[in-house]
Amino acid sequence: MGDTERRTVRKAGGKSGRKTVRTYENPGRDAALPDLTGVGGVAAVLPQGVAELDTVHYDTADLRLAAASVTLRRTADGDAAGWLLELPGADGARDAIGLPLSGTVPPALAALVRSRARGAALVPVLRLRTSRDVTRLFDARDALVAEVGVDTVQARRLDGSGATAEWTETGLAPGEDAAPALLDAVDAALRRSWPRRGAPGPQAVRALERTATERPGRGEAAAETTAGGPGPGPRPGPVTAGDQVLAYLREQADAVAAHDPAVRRDLPDSVHRMRVATRRLRSALRTYRALLDRPVTDPVAGELKWLAACLGVDRDHEVLALRLRARIDALPADLLLGPVRARLRSWEGIRRAGARAHTLAVLDSARYLALLDALDAVMADPPLRPAAAAPARQALPGRVLKAHARLAGRVDRALALPPGRERDRALHEARKAAKRARYAAEAARPALGGTAERYAARMKDVQAHLGDHQDSVLARDALRELAREAHAAGEPTFTWGLLYGGEAALAERLERELPKLWSKASAHRIRAARGRWTPG
């Protein structure tokens, strides 16, 4: 996926954006749309006529994209001609990314589904012919607030089975100026006519469900998803310790793959989110190793460490650059001596480009795809030890307490050291232990309840405090480098020294505050008391 293709994906014009569509099952093909004039502030209801859509959907032969609620379609004719990829977004919304029509799947879109397809060919799997009767809703300012489409759908499998299905459904899509209250009012009016919600997920996934004839081996999860089975969605509540840990591992493994497209698109905070999911996975494998077969999981944990470190190159630079810009912005103009902002932009641009290229190379590597396959294998055939059969409330607490003891030892060691580089390194190790304790409690939260949640929140506070200290350490290193570059170029170094002093003072304050913060946080650690969980 080259730089030009990445820019095209991010600037795909009218076909790109985010949408949330509510669907309804029509009681009959001739069911009339209710009069929506005046509902929730709708001032005008304008029919747009019937649009004929003919799309071919692409997936792997075993429907890996559909299993993740991802759709990729090609439209050959009309205003909608082109390729459109839709990815699950936040709060039920879907991110749509469009590219111009071409004969084969555009490499830019193929890259965005690589974490799901894993190198398997993307082939035509479904054809949808849809007659869409469109009605647009406008408010008193003539702004488009919503669009209602009554779809008569004809679906046909392209996998050789020839399976077909036909049905009618209604979709409500918000306009750019839609207010949530207005959409809720329109939703209520539509549900009075069509009380049954449509099945969740994209229309193509529903079509695959209606035309399902078999469940292929490698894509069994995909087939179960499209057939209404378990898939990657909600599962029964965990009972054993193994159930609980596996549920957490599945959630984080799916998060890694789900954040992959956002990282490739360079969306805000995407690298951080993917890195956090990677770290949570590794932490769970290490914290709960007594429940797992380590010859199987230790190599996976090692590869997760590699991936987190690779993502850290990009993420750490992003955080550092934001911090330095904020520090410069906070200074009075008379303290900015020399081309300070220009020097920082140059420094940031060079390192950012290198970090970005490194991240994309990692996501395109065979090693990364092999890691995703290894995670799939662990989930498909969980390597549980006999201890995993114990009830979660009995087996998990000890692992959380062990993580806490590890953190306590590292904090005590750091506080015993004099200020300086060795203490900085020790505080960084304590920060990593705080993350592990927090993630251990998060993984156990469904079984241990609110006490684990409160403990995780306190460990997050400790982690944030130590994280701010570590960011200050990295900022001082960067400021020294910027000062050397400025000096070599004959520029004033006063501002860089001033910023360095500010970071040093901040680090000293954070170190002074740590004992009190740690005392408060560790006083509320989780402990067992006669089989019940209470704050310590």
Coordinates of N, CA and C in Angstrom, one line a residue, residues 77-177:
D77 N -22.1 0.2 -12.3 CA -22.8 1.1 -13.1 C -23.4 2.3 -12.2
G78 N -23.8 3.4 -12.8 CA -24.5 4.4 -12.2 C -23.6 5.3 -11.3
D79 N -24.3 6.2 -10.6 CA -23.5 7.2 -9.7 C -22.7 6.5 -8.7
A80 N -23.1 5.3 -8.3 CA -22.5 4.6 -7.2 C -21.3 3.7 -7.7
A81 N -21.0 3.8 -9.0 CA -19.9 3.0 -9.5 C -18.6 3.1 -8.7
G82 N -18.0 2.0 -8.4 CA -16.7 2.1 -7.7 C -16.6 1.0 -6.7
W83 N -15.6 1.0 -5.9 CA -15.4 0.1 -4.8 C -15.7 0.7 -3.4
L84 N -16.3 0.0 -2.5 CA -16.7 0.5 -1.2 C -16.4 -0.5 -0.1
L85 N -15.5 -0.1 0.8 CA -15.2 -1.0 1.9 C -15.9 -0.4 3.2
E86 N -16.6 -1.2 3.9 CA -17.2 -0.7 5.2 C -16.6 -1.5 6.3
L87 N -16.2 -0.7 7.4 CA -15.6 -1.3 8.6 C -16.4 -1.0 9.8
P88 N -16.5 -1.9 10.8 CA -17.3 -1.5 12.0 C -16.6 -0.4 12.7
G89 N -17.4 0.6 13.1 CA -16.9 1.7 13.9 C -17.4 1.8 15.3
A90 N -17.3 2.9 15.9 CA -17.7 3.0 17.3 C -19.3 3.2 17.3
D91 N -19.9 2.8 18.4 CA -21.3 3.0 18.7 C -22.2 2.5 17.5
G92 N -21.8 1.4 16.9 CA -22.6 0.8 15.8 C -22.5 1.5 14.5
A93 N -21.7 2.6 14.4 CA -21.5 3.3 13.1 C -20.6 2.4 12.3
R94 N -20.5 2.7 11.0 CA -19.6 2.1 10.0 C -18.8 3.1 9.3
D95 N -17.5 2.8 9.2 CA -16.6 3.7 8.4 C -16.6 3.2 6.9
A96 N -17.0 4.1 6.0 CA -17.0 3.7 4.6 C -15.9 4.4 3.9
I97 N -15.2 3.6 3.1 CA -14.0 4.0 2.4 C -14.2 3.6 0.9
G98 N -14.2 4.6 0.0 CA -14.5 4.3 -1.4 C -13.3 4.6 -2.3
L99 N -13.2 3.9 -3.4 CA -12.2 4.1 -4.4 C -12.9 4.0 -5.8
P100 N -12.3 4.6 -6.8 CA -12.9 4.5 -8.2 C -12.9 3.0 -8.7
L101 N -13.8 2.8 -9.7 CA -14.0 1.5 -10.2 C -12.7 1.0 -10.9
S102 N -12.4 -0.3 -10.7 CA -11.3 -0.9 -11.3 C -11.7 -2.4 -11.5
G103 N -10.9 -3.1 -12.3 CA -11.3 -4.5 -12.5 C -11.0 -5.5 -11.4
T104 N -10.1 -5.2 -10.6 CA -9.7 -6.0 -9.5 C -9.8 -5.2 -8.2
V105 N -9.7 -6.0 -7.0 CA -9.7 -5.3 -5.7 C -8.6 -4.3 -5.6
P106 N -8.8 -3.1 -5.4 CA -7.7 -2.1 -5.2 C -6.7 -2.5 -4.1
P107 N -5.4 -2.5 -4.4 CA -4.4 -2.9 -3.3 C -4.6 -2.1 -2.0
A108 N -5.0 -0.8 -2.1 CA -5.2 0.0 -0.9 C -6.3 -0.6 0.0
L109 N -7.4 -1.1 -0.6 CA -8.5 -1.7 0.2 C -8.1 -3.1 0.6
A110 N -7.4 -3.9 -0.2 CA -6.9 -5.2 0.2 C -6.0 -5.1 1.4
A111 N -5.2 -4.0 1.5 CA -4.3 -3.8 2.7 C -5.2 -3.6 3.9
L112 N -6.3 -2.9 3.8 CA -7.1 -2.6 4.9 C -7.8 -3.8 5.5
V113 N -7.9 -4.9 4.8 CA -8.6 -6.1 5.3 C -7.6 -7.2 5.5
R114 N -6.3 -6.9 5.4 CA -5.3 -7.9 5.5 C -5.3 -8.6 6.8
S115 N -5.6 -7.9 7.9 CA -5.6 -8.5 9.2 C -6.7 -9.6 9.3
R116 N -7.7 -9.5 8.5 CA -8.8 -10.4 8.4 C -8.6 -11.5 7.4
A117 N -8.2 -11.1 6.2 CA -8.0 -12.1 5.1 C -6.8 -12.9 5.2
R118 N -5.7 -12.4 5.8 CA -4.4 -13.1 6.1 C -3.8 -13.7 4.8
G119 N -4.0 -13.0 3.7 CA -3.4 -13.5 2.5 C -4.3 -14.4 1.6
A120 N -5.4 -14.7 2.1 CA -6.4 -15.5 1.3 C -6.9 -14.6 0.2
A121 N -7.2 -15.2 -0.9 CA -7.8 -14.4 -2.1 C -9.1 -13.8 -1.8
L122 N -9.3 -12.6 -2.2 CA -10.6 -12.0 -2.1 C -11.4 -12.2 -3.4
V123 N -12.5 -12.9 -3.3 CA -13.2 -13.4 -4.5 C -14.7 -13.0 -4.4
P124 N -15.4 -12.9 -5.5 CA -16.8 -12.6 -5.5 C -17.6 -13.8 -4.7
V125 N -18.4 -13.4 -3.7 CA -19.1 -14.4 -3.0 C -20.6 -14.2 -3.0
L126 N -21.0 -12.9 -3.4 CA -22.5 -12.6 -3.3 C -22.8 -11.5 -4.2
R127 N -24.0 -11.6 -4.9 CA -24.5 -10.5 -5.7 C -25.8 -10.1 -5.1
L128 N -25.9 -8.8 -4.9 CA -27.2 -8.2 -4.4 C -27.7 -7.3 -5.5
R129 N -29.0 -7.5 -5.8 CA -29.8 -6.6 -6.7 C -30.8 -6.0 -5.8
T130 N -30.8 -4.7 -5.6 CA -31.7 -4.0 -4.7 C -32.4 -2.9 -5.4
S131 N -33.7 -2.9 -5.2 CA -34.6 -1.7 -5.7 C -34.9 -0.9 -4.4
R132 N -34.3 0.3 -4.4 CA -34.4 1.1 -3.2 C -35.3 2.3 -3.5
D133 N -36.4 2.4 -2.8 CA -37.4 3.5 -2.8 C -36.9 4.5 -1.8
V134 N -36.4 5.6 -2.2 CA -35.7 6.6 -1.3 C -36.6 7.8 -1.0
T135 N -36.7 8.1 0.3 CA -37.4 9.3 0.7 C -36.5 10.1 1.6
R136 N -36.4 11.4 1.3 CA -35.5 12.3 2.1 C -36.3 13.2 3.0
L137 N -35.8 13.4 4.2 CA -36.4 14.2 5.3 C -35.6 15.4 5.5
F138 N -36.3 16.6 5.5 CA -35.6 17.9 5.7 C -36.3 18.6 6.8
D139 N -35.4 19.5 7.5 CA -36.0 20.3 8.6 C -36.4 21.6 8.1
A140 N -36.8 22.5 9.0 CA -37.3 23.8 8.6 C -36.3 24.7 7.9
R141 N -35.0 24.4 8.1 CA -33.9 25.1 7.4 C -33.5 24.5 6.1
D142 N -34.3 23.5 5.6 CA -34.1 22.8 4.4 C -32.8 22.0 4.4
A143 N -32.4 21.6 5.6 CA -31.2 20.7 5.8 C -31.6 19.3 5.8
L144 N -30.9 18.4 5.0 CA -31.2 17.0 5.0 C -30.8 16.4 6.3
V145 N -31.9 15.8 7.0 CA -31.6 15.3 8.3 C -31.7 13.8 8.3
A146 N -32.3 13.1 7.3 CA -32.3 11.7 7.3 C -32.8 11.2 5.9
E147 N -32.5 10.0 5.6 CA -32.9 9.3 4.4 C -33.5 8.0 4.7
V148 N -34.7 7.7 4.2 CA -35.3 6.4 4.5 C -35.4 5.7 3.1
G149 N -34.9 4.5 3.2 CA -34.8 3.6 2.0 C -35.6 2.3 2.2
V150 N -36.6 2.1 1.4 CA -37.3 0.8 1.4 C -36.7 -0.1 0.4
D151 N -36.0 -1.1 0.8 CA -35.2 -2.0 -0.1 C -35.9 -3.3 -0.4
T152 N -36.1 -3.6 -1.6 CA -36.4 -5.0 -2.1 C -35.2 -5.6 -2.6
V153 N -34.7 -6.7 -1.9 CA -33.4 -7.2 -2.1 C -33.5 -8.6 -2.7
Q154 N -32.7 -8.9 -3.7 CA -32.5 -10.2 -4.3 C -31.1 -10.6 -4.1
A155 N -30.8 -11.6 -3.4 CA -29.4 -12.1 -3.1 C -29.2 -13.4 -3.8
R156 N -27.9 -13.6 -4.3 CA -27.5 -14.8 -4.9 C -26.1 -15.1 -4.6
R157 N -25.8 -16.3 -4.0 CA -24.5 -16.7 -3.7 C -23.7 -16.9 -5.0
L158 N -22.4 -16.6 -5.0 CA -21.5 -16.8 -6.2 C -20.5 -17.8 -5.9
D159 N -20.8 -18.7 -4.9 CA -19.8 -19.8 -4.6 C -20.1 -21.1 -5.3
G160 N -21.0 -21.1 -6.2 CA -21.3 -22.3 -6.9 C -22.6 -23.0 -6.4
S161 N -23.0 -22.6 -5.2 CA -24.2 -23.2 -4.7 C -25.5 -22.7 -5.4
G162 N -25.5 -21.5 -5.9 CA -26.6 -20.9 -6.5 C -27.7 -20.5 -5.6
A163 N -27.5 -20.6 -4.2 CA -28.5 -20.2 -3.3 C -29.0 -18.8 -3.4
T164 N -30.3 -18.6 -3.3 CA -30.9 -17.3 -3.4 C -31.8 -17.0 -2.3
A165 N -32.1 -15.7 -2.1 CA -33.1 -15.2 -1.1 C -33.6 -13.9 -1.6
E166 N -34.8 -13.6 -1.2 CA -35.5 -12.3 -1.5 C -36.2 -11.8 -0.3
W167 N -36.1 -10.5 0.0 CA -36.9 -9.9 1.2 C -37.0 -8.4 1.0
T168 N -37.7 -7.8 1.9 CA -37.9 -6.4 1.9 C -37.6 -5.8 3.3
E169 N -36.8 -4.7 3.3 CA -36.5 -4.1 4.6 C -36.4 -2.6 4.4
T170 N -36.5 -1.9 5.5 CA -36.4 -0.5 5.5 C -35.2 0.0 6.3
G171 N -34.4 1.0 5.8 CA -33.3 1.5 6.5 C -33.4 3.0 6.7
L172 N -33.0 3.5 7.9 CA -33.0 4.9 8.3 C -31.6 5.3 8.4
A173 N -31.1 6.2 7.6 CA -29.7 6.7 7.6 C -29.7 8.2 8.0
P174 N -28.9 8.6 8.9 CA -28.9 10.0 9.3 C -28.2 10.9 8.2
G175 N -28.7 12.1 8.1 CA -28.0 13.1 7.3 C -26.9 13.8 8.1
E176 N -26.2 14.7 7.4 CA -25.1 15.3 8.1 C -25.5 16.2 9.3
D177 N -26.8 16.8 9.2 CA -27.3 17.7 10.2 C -28.3 17.0 11.1

